[in-house]
JSON list of C-alpha atoms in Angstrom, two decimals:
[
{"chain": "A", "resi": 210, "resn": "MET", "atom": "CA", "xyz": [-0.17, 0.08, 0.18]},
{"chain": "A", "resi": 211, "resn": "TRP", "atom": "CA", "xyz": [1.30, 3.68, -0.86]},
{"chain": "A", "resi": 212, "resn": "GLY", "atom": "CA", "xyz": [0.42, 6.72, 0.48]},
{"chain": "A", "resi": 213, "resn": "PRO", "atom": "CA", "xyz": [-1.50, 8.25, 3.68]},
{"chain": "A", "resi": 214, "resn": "LEU", "atom": "CA", "xyz": [-4.62, 6.09, 4.17]},
{"chain": "A", "resi": 215, "resn": "ALA", "atom": "CA", "xyz": [-7.08, 5.54, 7.17]},
{"chain": "A", "resi": 216, "resn": "TRP", "atom": "CA", "xyz": [-8.51, 1.95, 7.24]},
{"chain": "A", "resi": 217, "resn": "THR", "atom": "CA", "xyz": [-12.23, 1.80, 8.93]},
{"chain": "A", "resi": 218, "resn": "ALA", "atom": "CA", "xyz": [-14.31, -1.26, 9.48]},
{"chain": "A", "resi": 219, "resn": "MET", "atom": "CA", "xyz": [-18.16, -0.20, 10.15]},
{"chain": "A", "resi": 220, "resn": "MET", "atom": "CA", "xyz": [-18.82, -1.59, 13.39]},
{"chain": "A", "resi": 221, "resn": "ILE", "atom": "CA", "xyz": [-19.04, -0.39, 17.35]},
{"chain": "A", "resi": 222, "resn": "PHE", "atom": "CA", "xyz": [-19.41, -1.59, 20.81]},
{"chain": "A", "resi": 223, "resn": "VAL", "atom": "CA", "xyz": [-19.48, 0.46, 23.89]},
{"chain": "A", "resi": 224, "resn": "SER", "atom": "CA", "xyz": [-17.81, -0.02, 27.16]},
{"chain": "A", "resi": 225, "resn": "GLU", "atom": "CA", "xyz": [-19.33, -0.51, 30.88]},
{"chain": "A", "resi": 226, "resn": "ALA", "atom": "CA", "xyz": [-17.49, -0.74, 34.30]},
{"chain": "A", "resi": 227, "resn": "VAL", "atom": "CA", "xyz": [-16.10, -3.69, 36.57]},
{"chain": "A", "resi": 228, "resn": "ILE", "atom": "CA", "xyz": [-17.04, -4.50, 40.10]},
{"chain": "A", "resi": 229, "resn": "THR", "atom": "CA", "xyz": [-14.45, -5.67, 43.09]},
{"chain": "A", "resi": 230, "resn": "SER", "atom": "CA", "xyz": [-13.10, -9.61, 43.25]},
{"chain": "A", "resi": 231, "resn": "HIS", "atom": "CA", "xyz": [-14.36, -10.74, 46.52]},
{"chain": "A", "resi": 232, "resn": "LYS", "atom": "CA", "xyz": [-17.41, -10.50, 48.86]},
{"chain": "A", "resi": 233, "resn": "PHE", "atom": "CA", "xyz": [-17.83, -10.28, 52.57]},
{"chain": "A", "resi": 234, "resn": "ASP", "atom": "CA", "xyz": [-20.32, -11.99, 54.46]},
{"chain": "A", "resi": 235, "resn": "LEU", "atom": "CA", "xyz": [-21.44, -11.35, 58.02]},
{"chain": "A", "resi": 236, "resn": "ALA", "atom": "CA", "xyz": [-20.67, -14.70, 59.82]},
{"chain": "A", "resi": 237, "resn": "THR", "atom": "CA", "xyz": [-23.82, -15.80, 62.33]},
{"chain": "A", "resi": 238, "resn": "SER", "atom": "CA", "xyz": [-20.97, -16.67, 64.78]},
{"chain": "A", "resi": 239, "resn": "GLN", "atom": "CA", "xyz": [-20.02, -13.64, 66.94]},
{"chain": "A", "resi": 240, "resn": "ASN", "atom": "CA", "xyz": [-17.65, -15.55, 69.03]},
{"chain": "A", "resi": 241, "resn": "VAL", "atom": "CA", "xyz": [-13.93, -15.54, 68.64]},
{"chain": "A", "resi": 242, "resn": "THR", "atom": "CA", "xyz": [-11.24, -17.23, 70.55]},
{"chain": "A", "resi": 243, "resn": "GLN", "atom": "CA", "xyz": [-8.44, -18.18, 68.09]},
{"chain": "A", "resi": 244, "resn": "TYR", "atom": "CA", "xyz": [-7.04, -16.52, 65.09]},
{"chain": "A", "resi": 245, "resn": "GLN", "atom": "CA", "xyz": [-4.06, -17.06, 62.64]},
{"chain": "A", "resi": 246, "resn": "GLU", "atom": "CA", "xyz": [-2.71, -13.46, 62.60]},
{"chain": "A", "resi": 247, "resn": "MET", "atom": "CA", "xyz": [-3.87, -10.35, 64.49]},
{"chain": "A", "resi": 248, "resn": "THR", "atom": "CA", "xyz": [-3.07, -6.70, 63.65]},
{"chain": "A", "resi": 249, "resn": "SER", "atom": "CA", "xyz": [-4.31, -3.23, 64.14]},
{"chain": "A", "resi": 250, "resn": "ALA", "atom": "CA", "xyz": [-6.63, -1.82, 61.88]},
{"chain": "A", "resi": 251, "resn": "SER", "atom": "CA", "xyz": [-8.19, 1.81, 61.95]},
{"chain": "A", "resi": 252, "resn": "SER", "atom": "CA", "xyz": [-11.48, 0.69, 60.10]},
{"chain": "A", "resi": 253, "resn": "LYS", "atom": "CA", "xyz": [-12.99, -2.56, 58.77]},
{"chain": "A", "resi": 254, "resn": "LEU", "atom": "CA", "xyz": [-12.05, -1.27, 55.37]},
{"chain": "A", "resi": 255, "resn": "MET", "atom": "CA", "xyz": [-8.32, -1.46, 56.28]},
{"chain": "A", "resi": 256, "resn": "CYS", "atom": "CA", "xyz": [-9.20, -5.25, 58.09]},
{"chain": "A", "resi": 257, "resn": "VAL", "atom": "CA", "xyz": [-10.24, -6.10, 54.35]},
{"chain": "A", "resi": 258, "resn": "LYS", "atom": "CA", "xyz": [-7.16, -4.89, 52.88]},
{"chain": "A", "resi": 259, "resn": "GLU", "atom": "CA", "xyz": [-5.16, -7.06, 55.33]},
{"chain": "A", "resi": 260, "resn": "CYS", "atom": "CA", "xyz": [-7.13, -10.14, 54.71]},
{"chain": "A", "resi": 261, "resn": "LEU", "atom": "CA", "xyz": [-6.37, -9.75, 51.04]},
{"chain": "A", "resi": 262, "resn": "LYS", "atom": "CA", "xyz": [-2.72, -9.46, 51.44]},
{"chain": "A", "resi": 263, "resn": "HIS", "atom": "CA", "xyz": [-3.02, -13.12, 52.49]},
{"chain": "A", "resi": 264, "resn": "SER", "atom": "CA", "xyz": [-3.95, -15.90, 50.03]},
{"chain": "A", "resi": 265, "resn": "TRP", "atom": "CA", "xyz": [-4.56, -18.15, 53.37]},
{"chain": "A", "resi": 266, "resn": "CYS", "atom": "CA", "xyz": [-7.01, -15.68, 54.67]},
{"chain": "A", "resi": 267, "resn": "ASP", "atom": "CA", "xyz": [-10.81, -16.98, 54.40]},
{"chain": "A", "resi": 268, "resn": "SER", "atom": "CA", "xyz": [-12.18, -15.02, 57.07]},
{"chain": "A", "resi": 269, "resn": "PHE", "atom": "CA", "xyz": [-11.53, -12.11, 59.44]},
{"chain": "A", "resi": 270, "resn": "ALA", "atom": "CA", "xyz": [-13.23, -10.54, 62.96]},
{"chain": "A", "resi": 271, "resn": "TYR", "atom": "CA", "xyz": [-12.87, -6.85, 63.26]},
{"chain": "A", "resi": 272, "resn": "GLY", "atom": "CA", "xyz": [-13.22, -5.10, 66.92]},
{"chain": "A", "resi": 273, "resn": "SER", "atom": "CA", "xyz": [-14.05, -1.40, 66.18]},
{"chain": "A", "resi": 274, "resn": "ALA", "atom": "CA", "xyz": [-13.52, -0.58, 69.99]},
{"chain": "A", "resi": 275, "resn": "ARG", "atom": "CA", "xyz": [-10.04, -1.29, 70.12]},
{"chain": "A", "resi": 276, "resn": "GLY", "atom": "CA", "xyz": [-9.13, -1.46, 66.29]},
{"chain": "A", "resi": 277, "resn": "GLU", "atom": "CA", "xyz": [-7.97, -4.91, 66.53]},
{"chain": "A", "resi": 278, "resn": "CYS", "atom": "CA", "xyz": [-8.29, -7.29, 63.23]},
{"chain": "A", "resi": 279, "resn": "PHE", "atom": "CA", "xyz": [-8.15, -10.74, 63.34]},
{"chain": "A", "resi": 280, "resn": "LEU", "atom": "CA", "xyz": [-7.11, -12.93, 60.41]},
{"chain": "A", "resi": 281, "resn": "GLN", "atom": "CA", "xyz": [-7.85, -17.09, 59.89]},
{"chain": "A", "resi": 282, "resn": "VAL", "atom": "CA", "xyz": [-8.01, -19.64, 57.52]},
{"chain": "A", "resi": 283, "resn": "GLU", "atom": "CA", "xyz": [-11.51, -20.76, 58.16]},
{"chain": "A", "resi": 284, "resn": "SER", "atom": "CA", "xyz": [-14.65, -18.52, 59.56]},
{"chain": "A", "resi": 285, "resn": "GLU", "atom": "CA", "xyz": [-15.18, -22.08, 61.91]},
{"chain": "A", "resi": 286, "resn": "THR", "atom": "CA", "xyz": [-12.59, -21.25, 64.21]},
{"chain": "A", "resi": 287, "resn": "LEU", "atom": "CA", "xyz": [-12.95, -17.54, 64.90]},
{"chain": "A", "resi": 288, "resn": "LEU", "atom": "CA", "xyz": [-15.05, -17.57, 68.38]},
{"chain": "A", "resi": 289, "resn": "TRP", "atom": "CA", "xyz": [-14.93, -14.73, 70.69]},
{"chain": "A", "resi": 290, "resn": "ILE", "atom": "CA", "xyz": [-16.82, -13.81, 73.68]},
{"chain": "A", "resi": 291, "resn": "ASP", "atom": "CA", "xyz": [-17.07, -9.88, 72.79]},
{"chain": "A", "resi": 292, "resn": "ASP", "atom": "CA", "xyz": [-20.43, -8.31, 71.16]},
{"chain": "A", "resi": 293, "resn": "ASP", "atom": "CA", "xyz": [-18.00, -5.55, 69.40]},
{"chain": "A", "resi": 294, "resn": "VAL", "atom": "CA", "xyz": [-16.31, -7.91, 67.04]},
{"chain": "A", "resi": 295, "resn": "LYS", "atom": "CA", "xyz": [-18.03, -9.02, 63.88]},
{"chain": "A", "resi": 296, "resn": "VAL", "atom": "CA", "xyz": [-16.46, -12.15, 62.31]},
{"chain": "A", "resi": 297, "resn": "TYR", "atom": "CA", "xyz": [-16.43, -11.90, 58.30]},
{"chain": "A", "resi": 298, "resn": "ARG", "atom": "CA", "xyz": [-16.22, -14.59, 55.56]},
{"chain": "A", "resi": 299, "resn": "VAL", "atom": "CA", "xyz": [-14.22, -13.93, 52.62]},
{"chain": "A", "resi": 300, "resn": "ARG", "atom": "CA", "xyz": [-15.81, -15.31, 49.45]},
{"chain": "A", "resi": 301, "resn": "SER", "atom": "CA", "xyz": [-13.48, -15.18, 46.29]},
{"chain": "A", "resi": 302, "resn": "LEU", "atom": "CA", "xyz": [-15.96, -13.92, 43.26]},
{"chain": "A", "resi": 303, "resn": "CYS", "atom": "CA", "xyz": [-15.58, -14.52, 39.54]},
{"chain": "A", "resi": 304, "resn": "ASN", "atom": "CA", "xyz": [-13.21, -11.59, 38.69]},
{"chain": "A", "resi": 305, "resn": "PRO", "atom": "CA", "xyz": [-11.97, -11.78, 35.11]},
{"chain": "A", "resi": 306, "resn": "SER", "atom": "CA", "xyz": [-8.27, -10.89, 34.30]},
{"chain": "A", "resi": 307, "resn": "ASP", "atom": "CA", "xyz": [-7.24, -7.44, 32.73]},
{"chain": "A", "resi": 308, "resn": "VAL", "atom": "CA", "xyz": [-7.67, -7.41, 28.93]},
{"chain": "A", "resi": 309, "resn": "ASP", "atom": "CA", "xyz": [-6.63, -4.75, 26.62]},
{"chain": "A", "resi": 310, "resn": "HIS", "atom": "CA", "xyz": [-9.61, -2.47, 25.35]},
{"chain": "A", "resi": 311, "resn": "THR", "atom": "CA", "xyz": [-11.94, -4.79, 27.17]},
{"chain": "A", "resi": 312, "resn": "MET", "atom": "CA", "xyz": [-14.50, -4.10, 29.99]},
{"chain": "A", "resi": 313, "resn": "PHE", "atom": "CA", "xyz": [-16.51, -6.97, 31.53]},
{"chain": "A", "resi": 314, "resn": "ASN", "atom": "CA", "xyz": [-19.94, -6.11, 32.27]},
{"chain": "A", "resi": 315, "resn": "VAL", "atom": "CA", "xyz": [-21.08, -8.45, 35.44]},
{"chain": "A", "resi": 316, "resn": "THR", "atom": "CA", "xyz": [-23.77, -7.65, 37.69]},
{"chain": "A", "resi": 317, "resn": "TRP", "atom": "CA", "xyz": [-22.27, -9.67, 40.28]},
{"chain": "A", "resi": 318, "resn": "ARG", "atom": "CA", "xyz": [-19.47, -12.55, 40.14]},
{"chain": "A", "resi": 319, "resn": "GLN", "atom": "CA", "xyz": [-20.48, -15.69, 41.41]},
{"chain": "A", "resi": 320, "resn": "PRO", "atom": "CA", "xyz": [-19.97, -19.05, 39.93]},
{"chain": "A", "resi": 321, "resn": "GLY", "atom": "CA", "xyz": [-22.50, -20.00, 37.53]},
{"chain": "A", "resi": 322, "resn": "LEU", "atom": "CA", "xyz": [-23.48, -16.53, 36.57]},
{"chain": "A", "resi": 323, "resn": "GLU", "atom": "CA", "xyz": [-23.09, -14.62, 33.19]},
{"chain": "A", "resi": 324, "resn": "GLY", "atom": "CA", "xyz": [-21.95, -11.41, 32.10]},
{"chain": "A", "resi": 325, "resn": "ASP", "atom": "CA", "xyz": [-20.83, -9.87, 28.77]},
{"chain": "A", "resi": 326, "resn": "ILE", "atom": "CA", "xyz": [-17.71, -8.37, 27.30]},
{"chain": "A", "resi": 327, "resn": "ARG", "atom": "CA", "xyz": [-17.76, -4.75, 25.93]},
{"chain": "A", "resi": 328, "resn": "CYS", "atom": "CA", "xyz": [-15.15, -3.22, 24.01]},
{"chain": "A", "resi": 329, "resn": "ASN", "atom": "CA", "xyz": [-13.87, 0.55, 25.86]},
{"chain": "A", "resi": 330, "resn": "ASP", "atom": "CA", "xyz": [-12.00, 1.70, 22.93]},
{"chain": "A", "resi": 331, "resn": "ASP", "atom": "CA", "xyz": [-14.01, 2.72, 19.41]},
{"chain": "A", "resi": 332, "resn": "ASP", "atom": "CA", "xyz": [-11.19, 1.56, 17.32]},
{"chain": "A", "resi": 333, "resn": "TYR", "atom": "CA", "xyz": [-12.39, -1.83, 18.52]},
{"chain": "A", "resi": 334, "resn": "MET", "atom": "CA", "xyz": [-15.05, -4.50, 18.21]},
{"chain": "A", "resi": 335, "resn": "TYR", "atom": "CA", "xyz": [-15.95, -7.49, 19.68]},
{"chain": "A", "resi": 336, "resn": "SER", "atom": "CA", "xyz": [-15.12, -10.80, 17.75]},
{"chain": "A", "resi": 337, "resn": "GLY", "atom": "CA", "xyz": [-16.79, -13.98, 18.55]},
{"chain": "A", "resi": 338, "resn": "ASP", "atom": "CA", "xyz": [-20.46, -15.83, 18.33]},
{"chain": "A", "resi": 339, "resn": "SER", "atom": "CA", "xyz": [-21.68, -14.16, 21.43]},
{"chain": "A", "resi": 340, "resn": "PRO", "atom": "CA", "xyz": [-20.40, -11.42, 23.83]},
{"chain": "A", "resi": 341, "resn": "THR", "atom": "CA", "xyz": [-21.44, -13.65, 26.83]},
{"chain": "A", "resi": 342, "resn": "ILE", "atom": "CA", "xyz": [-19.24, -14.44, 29.30]},
{"chain": "A", "resi": 343, "resn": "HIS", "atom": "CA", "xyz": [-19.82, -17.62, 31.77]},
{"chain": "A", "resi": 344, "resn": "CYS", "atom": "CA", "xyz": [-18.27, -17.73, 35.33]},
{"chain": "A", "resi": 345, "resn": "LYS", "atom": "CA", "xyz": [-16.85, -21.34, 35.58]},
{"chain": "A", "resi": 346, "resn": "GLN", "atom": "CA", "xyz": [-15.35, -20.78, 38.97]},
{"chain": "A", "resi": 347, "resn": "PRO", "atom": "CA", "xyz": [-14.07, -18.12, 40.84]},
{"chain": "A", "resi": 348, "resn": "GLY", "atom": "CA", "xyz": [-11.52, -16.00, 38.99]},
{"chain": "A", "resi": 349, "resn": "LEU", "atom": "CA", "xyz": [-11.96, -18.10, 35.70]},
{"chain": "A", "resi": 350, "resn": "TRP", "atom": "CA", "xyz": [-14.43, -16.72, 32.93]},
{"chain": "A", "resi": 351, "resn": "ILE", "atom": "CA", "xyz": [-15.25, -18.41, 29.94]},
{"chain": "A", "resi": 352, "resn": "THR", "atom": "CA", "xyz": [-15.80, -16.39, 26.29]},
{"chain": "A", "resi": 353, "resn": "ASP", "atom": "CA", "xyz": [-15.19, -17.10, 22.85]},
{"chain": "A", "resi": 354, "resn": "GLY", "atom": "CA", "xyz": [-14.21, -14.11, 21.41]},
{"chain": "A", "resi": 355, "resn": "THR", "atom": "CA", "xyz": [-12.35, -10.99, 22.31]},
{"chain": "A", "resi": 356, "resn": "CYS", "atom": "CA", "xyz": [-11.85, -7.29, 21.35]},
{"chain": "A", "resi": 357, "resn": "ARG", "atom": "CA", "xyz": [-9.97, -7.03, 18.03]},
{"chain": "A", "resi": 358, "resn": "GLN", "atom": "CA", "xyz": [-8.89, -3.58, 16.34]},
{"chain": "A", "resi": 359, "resn": "ARG", "atom": "CA", "xyz": [-11.40, -2.64, 13.69]},
{"chain": "A", "resi": 360, "resn": "ILE", "atom": "CA", "xyz": [-10.18, 0.73, 12.67]},
{"chain": "A", "resi": 361, "resn": "TRP", "atom": "CA", "xyz": [-6.35, 1.79, 11.85]},
{"chain": "A", "resi": 362, "resn": "ARG", "atom": "CA", "xyz": [-5.35, 5.27, 11.09]},
{"chain": "A", "resi": 363, "resn": "ASN", "atom": "CA", "xyz": [-2.17, 7.01, 9.14]},
{"chain": "A", "resi": 364, "resn": "THR", "atom": "CA", "xyz": [-1.35, 3.40, 8.14]},
{"chain": "A", "resi": 365, "resn": "GLN", "atom": "CA", "xyz": [2.13, 2.83, 6.54]},
{"chain": "A", "resi": 366, "resn": "ALA", "atom": "CA", "xyz": [3.19, 1.01, 3.28]},
{"chain": "A", "resi": 367, "resn": "SER", "atom": "CA", "xyz": [2.90, -2.55, 3.05]},
{"chain": "A", "resi": 368, "resn": "ASP", "atom": "CA", "xyz": [1.06, -2.60, 6.37]},
{"chain": "A", "resi": 369, "resn": "ARG", "atom": "CA", "xyz": [-0.81, -5.70, 7.03]},
{"chain": "A", "resi": 370, "resn": "HIS", "atom": "CA", "xyz": [-4.21, -5.65, 9.13]},
{"chain": "A", "resi": 371, "resn": "PRO", "atom": "CA", "xyz": [-6.26, -8.65, 10.39]},
{"chain": "A", "resi": 372, "resn": "PHE", "atom": "CA", "xyz": [-10.23, -8.40, 10.23]},
{"chain": "A", "resi": 373, "resn": "PRO", "atom": "CA", "xyz": [-11.82, -8.55, 13.46]},
{"chain": "A", "resi": 374, "resn": "ARG", "atom": "CA", "xyz": [-14.54, -10.81, 12.00]},
{"chain": "A", "resi": 375, "resn": "THR", "atom": "CA", "xyz": [-14.91, -13.60, 9.34]},
{"chain": "A", "resi": 376, "resn": "ILE", "atom": "CA", "xyz": [-15.76, -12.08, 5.39]},
{"chain": "A", "resi": 377, "resn": "SER", "atom": "CA", "xyz": [-19.78, -12.92, 4.93]},
{"chain": "A", "resi": 378, "resn": "PRO", "atom": "CA", "xyz": [-22.43, -11.47, 3.31]},
{"chain": "A", "resi": 379, "resn": "GLY", "atom": "CA", "xyz": [-23.28, -7.96, 4.61]},
{"chain": "A", "resi": 380, "resn": "TRP", "atom": "CA", "xyz": [-19.20, -7.39, 5.72]},
{"chain": "A", "resi": 381, "resn": "ALA", "atom": "CA", "xyz": [-17.98, -3.88, 4.58]},
{"chain": "A", "resi": 382, "resn": "MET", "atom": "CA", "xyz": [-14.67, -2.11, 4.83]},
{"chain": "A", "resi": 383, "resn": "CYS", "atom": "CA", "xyz": [-13.70, 1.47, 3.75]},
{"chain": "A", "resi": 384, "resn": "VAL", "atom": "CA", "xyz": [-10.42, 3.55, 2.97]},
{"chain": "A", "resi": 385, "resn": "ARG", "atom": "CA", "xyz": [-10.44, 6.92, 3.54]},
{"chain": "A", "resi": 386, "resn": "GLY", "atom": "CA", "xyz": [-7.46, 9.24, 2.38]},
{"chain": "A", "resi": 387, "resn": "VAL", "atom": "CA", "xyz": [-6.57, 12.51, 0.70]},
{"chain": "A", "resi": 388, "resn": "SER", "atom": "CA", "xyz": [-4.79, 12.23, -2.83]},
{"chain": "A", "resi": 389, "resn": "CYS", "atom": "CA", "xyz": [-1.34, 13.94, -3.06]},
{"chain": "A", "resi": 390, "resn": "THR", "atom": "CA", "xyz": [1.60, 14.73, -5.41]},
{"chain": "A", "resi": 391, "resn": "ALA", "atom": "CA", "xyz": [3.67, 12.49, -3.28]},
{"chain": "A", "resi": 392, "resn": "CYS", "atom": "CA", "xyz": [1.45, 9.39, -4.18]},
{"chain": "A", "resi": 393, "resn": "ASP", "atom": "CA", "xyz": [1.38, 7.77, -7.45]},
{"chain": "A", "resi": 394, "resn": "LYS", "atom": "CA", "xyz": [-0.69, 4.81, -6.68]},
{"chain": "A", "resi": 395, "resn": "PHE", "atom": "CA", "xyz": [-2.07, 2.92, -3.57]},
{"chain": "A", "resi": 396, "resn": "SER", "atom": "CA", "xyz": [-3.22, -0.76, -3.39]},
{"chain": "A", "resi": 397, "resn": "PHE", "atom": "CA", "xyz": [-4.65, -3.07, -0.62]},
{"chain": "A", "resi": 398, "resn": "ASN", "atom": "CA", "xyz": [-5.77, -6.73, -0.95]},
{"chain": "A", "resi": 399, "resn": "LEU", "atom": "CA", "xyz": [-7.71, -8.90, 1.19]},
{"chain": "A", "resi": 400, "resn": "ARG", "atom": "CA", "xyz": [-6.24, -12.28, 1.75]},
{"chain": "A", "resi": 401, "resn": "ASN", "atom": "CA", "xyz": [-6.99, -15.60, 3.45]},
{"chain": "A", "resi": 402, "resn": "ASP", "atom": "CA", "xyz": [-3.55, -16.66, 4.90]},
{"chain": "A", "resi": 403, "resn": "SER", "atom": "CA", "xyz": [-1.38, -16.48, 1.84]},
{"chain": "A", "resi": 404, "resn": "GLN", "atom": "CA", "xyz": [-4.31, -16.71, -0.93]},
{"chain": "A", "resi": 405, "resn": "TYR", "atom": "CA", "xyz": [-5.18, -13.35, -2.32]},
{"chain": "A", "resi": 406, "resn": "VAL", "atom": "CA", "xyz": [-9.22, -13.00, -2.48]},
{"chain": "A", "resi": 407, "resn": "VAL", "atom": "CA", "xyz": [-9.46, -9.33, -3.51]},
{"chain": "A", "resi": 408, "resn": "HIS", "atom": "CA", "xyz": [-6.82, -7.00, -5.40]},
{"chain": "A", "resi": 409, "resn": "VAL", "atom": "CA", "xyz": [-7.68, -3.28, -5.58]},
{"chain": "A", "resi": 410, "resn": "ASP", "atom": "CA", "xyz": [-5.33, -0.80, -7.28]},
{"chain": "A", "resi": 411, "resn": "VAL", "atom": "CA", "xyz": [-5.65, 2.69, -7.53]},
{"chain": "A", "resi": 412, "resn": "ARG", "atom": "CA", "xyz": [-3.63, 4.78, -9.63]},
{"chain": "A", "resi": 413, "resn": "PHE", "atom": "CA", "xyz": [-2.64, 8.72, -9.39]},
{"chain": "A", "resi": 414, "resn": "ASP", "atom": "CA", "xyz": [-1.45, 9.49, -12.74]},
{"chain": "A", "resi": 415, "resn": "PHE", "atom": "CA", "xyz": [-2.06, 13.00, -12.72]},
{"chain": "A", "resi": 416, "resn": "SER", "atom": "CA", "xyz": [0.43, 14.10, -15.67]},
{"chain": "A", "resi": 417, "resn": "ASN", "atom": "CA", "xyz": [-1.29, 11.92, -18.34]},
{"chain": "A", "resi": 418, "resn": "SER", "atom": "CA", "xyz": [-4.33, 10.54, -19.16]},
{"chain": "A", "resi": 419, "resn": "LYS", "atom": "CA", "xyz": [-3.60, 6.86, -17.72]},
{"chain": "A", "resi": 420, "resn": "ARG", "atom": "CA", "xyz": [-5.93, 7.22, -14.44]},
{"chain": "A", "resi": 421, "resn": "ILE", "atom": "CA", "xyz": [-7.74, 4.10, -13.97]},
{"chain": "A", "resi": 422, "resn": "LEU", "atom": "CA", "xyz": [-9.06, 2.20, -11.05]},
{"chain": "A", "resi": 423, "resn": "TYR", "atom": "CA", "xyz": [-8.41, -1.70, -11.48]},
{"chain": "A", "resi": 424, "resn": "LEU", "atom": "CA", "xyz": [-10.23, -4.15, -9.96]},
{"chain": "A", "resi": 425, "resn": "THR", "atom": "CA", "xyz": [-10.13, -8.02, -9.99]},
{"chain": "A", "resi": 426, "resn": "SER", "atom": "CA", "xyz": [-11.09, -10.77, -7.77]},
{"chain": "A", "resi": 427, "resn": "ASN", "atom": "CA", "xyz": [-9.23, -14.04, -7.00]},
{"chain": "A", "resi": 428, "resn": "VAL", "atom": "CA", "xyz": [-12.88, -15.85, -5.46]},
{"chain": "A", "resi": 429, "resn": "ASN", "atom": "CA", "xyz": [-12.82, -18.55, -8.20]},
{"chain": "A", "resi": 430, "resn": "GLY", "atom": "CA", "xyz": [-9.60, -18.12, -10.12]},
{"chain": "A", "resi": 431, "resn": "TRP", "atom": "CA", "xyz": [-8.44, -14.76, -11.47]},
{"chain": "A", "resi": 432, "resn": "LEU", "atom": "CA", "xyz": [-11.26, -12.65, -13.07]},
{"chain": "A", "resi": 433, "resn": "ASP", "atom": "CA", "xyz": [-10.77, -10.11, -15.99]},
{"chain": "A", "resi": 434, "resn": "GLY", "atom": "CA", "xyz": [-9.56, -6.68, -14.65]},
{"chain": "A", "resi": 435, "resn": "THR", "atom": "CA", "xyz": [-12.12, -3.87, -15.12]},
{"chain": "A", "resi": 436, "resn": "PHE", "atom": "CA", "xyz": [-10.26, -0.47, -16.21]},
{"chain": "A", "resi": 437, "resn": "VAL", "atom": "CA", "xyz": [-12.29, 2.52, -15.20]},
{"chain": "A", "resi": 438, "resn": "GLY", "atom": "CA", "xyz": [-11.45, 5.97, -16.54]},
{"chain": "A", "resi": 439, "resn": "ASN", "atom": "CA", "xyz": [-12.11, 9.41, -15.43]},
{"chain": "A", "resi": 440, "resn": "PHE", "atom": "CA", "xyz": [-10.35, 8.57, -12.08]},
{"chain": "A", "resi": 441, "resn": "PRO", "atom": "CA", "xyz": [-12.95, 9.79, -9.53]},
{"chain": "A", "resi": 442, "resn": "PHE", "atom": "CA", "xyz": [-10.53, 11.12, -6.90]},
{"chain": "A", "resi": 443, "resn": "ASP", "atom": "CA", "xyz": [-9.31, 14.92, -7.42]},
{"chain": "A", "resi": 444, "resn": "LEU", "atom": "CA", "xyz": [-5.80, 15.96, -6.15]},
{"chain": "A", "resi": 445, "resn": "GLY", "atom": "CA", "xyz": [-5.99, 17.21, -2.88]},
{"chain": "A", "resi": 446, "resn": "GLU", "atom": "CA", "xyz": [-9.45, 16.25, -2.22]},
{"chain": "A", "resi": 447, "resn": "PRO", "atom": "CA", "xyz": [-10.51, 13.46, 0.60]},
{"chain": "A", "resi": 448, "resn": "PHE", "atom": "CA", "xyz": [-11.63, 10.50, -1.09]},
{"chain": "A", "resi": 449, "resn": "GLU", "atom": "CA", "xyz": [-13.20, 7.19, 0.13]},
{"chain": "A", "resi": 450, "resn": "VAL", "atom": "CA", "xyz": [-13.48, 3.43, -1.27]},
{"chain": "A", "resi": 451, "resn": "GLU", "atom": "CA", "xyz": [-16.11, 1.17, 0.33]},
{"chain": "A", "resi": 452, "resn": "LEU", "atom": "CA", "xyz": [-16.02, -2.62, -0.29]},
{"chain": "A", "resi": 453, "resn": "ARG", "atom": "CA", "xyz": [-18.84, -4.36, 0.65]},
{"chain": "A", "resi": 454, "resn": "VAL", "atom": "CA", "xyz": [-19.83, -8.11, 0.43]},
{"chain": "A", "resi": 455, "resn": "SER", "atom": "CA", "xyz": [-23.80, -8.26, -0.77]},
{"chain": "A", "resi": 456, "resn": "ASP", "atom": "CA", "xyz": [-23.68, -12.13, -1.24]},
{"chain": "A", "resi": 457, "resn": "TRP", "atom": "CA", "xyz": [-21.26, -14.78, -1.31]},
{"chain": "A", "resi": 458, "resn": "ASN", "atom": "CA", "xyz": [-20.51, -14.34, -5.47]},
{"chain": "A", "resi": 459, "resn": "THR", "atom": "CA", "xyz": [-20.55, -10.51, -5.33]},
{"chain": "A", "resi": 460, "resn": "LEU", "atom": "CA", "xyz": [-18.30, -7.94, -4.12]},
{"chain": "A", "resi": 461, "resn": "GLU", "atom": "CA", "xyz": [-19.27, -3.95, -4.45]},
{"chain": "A", "resi": 462, "resn": "VAL", "atom": "CA", "xyz": [-16.72, -1.51, -4.76]}
]
């Protein structure tokens, strides 16, 4: 490809936020007699943070009167004779890993529940059969797709960009740019691995009358190219070329 161009494929998704990775339930027992570790904490939130520092911490008890935080492996062993101390169980919730350009919209992260994926960048779109994600177990969400780039700006010569979705009827893309004296021509190809499916060659021969647009296809063997006179793009003016697959046998340009 030659010349300063912008590639655009036409689909959009929006983003939403995520929530915390743990849930804290008030235990039925209010008695604490033994614990794994005790530390000072100025608030219940600080006690929560202390518990989350340790992978073994499954529960904690917090006494606001003395600012004490008791950490334990299991809530059943937390026993105390003090009404001020509250015992909390720590439950790991499904927490999807951070993924570039992706946000997970989940109302509650418990095993067996579902959510959906949203792309948080307008240059990206979701690629997959369904944006639904399933919580198989705490920390493990299952999905069949991901957010992939759909817009490329100021692309350079010989750039290659993977399509975010499989080409099928209804699929479309467009190339936007501005013709300039430094750009004699540009071309772009649609490929399936090593196979060229479509080759488009746009020429800017302003010094003579050979201004042509050459289109061909390699769907079922190379077809005869079509040369179009009266080149439609004026020097210095923005232009746009759109390719649209109307059916399995027709590509509109």
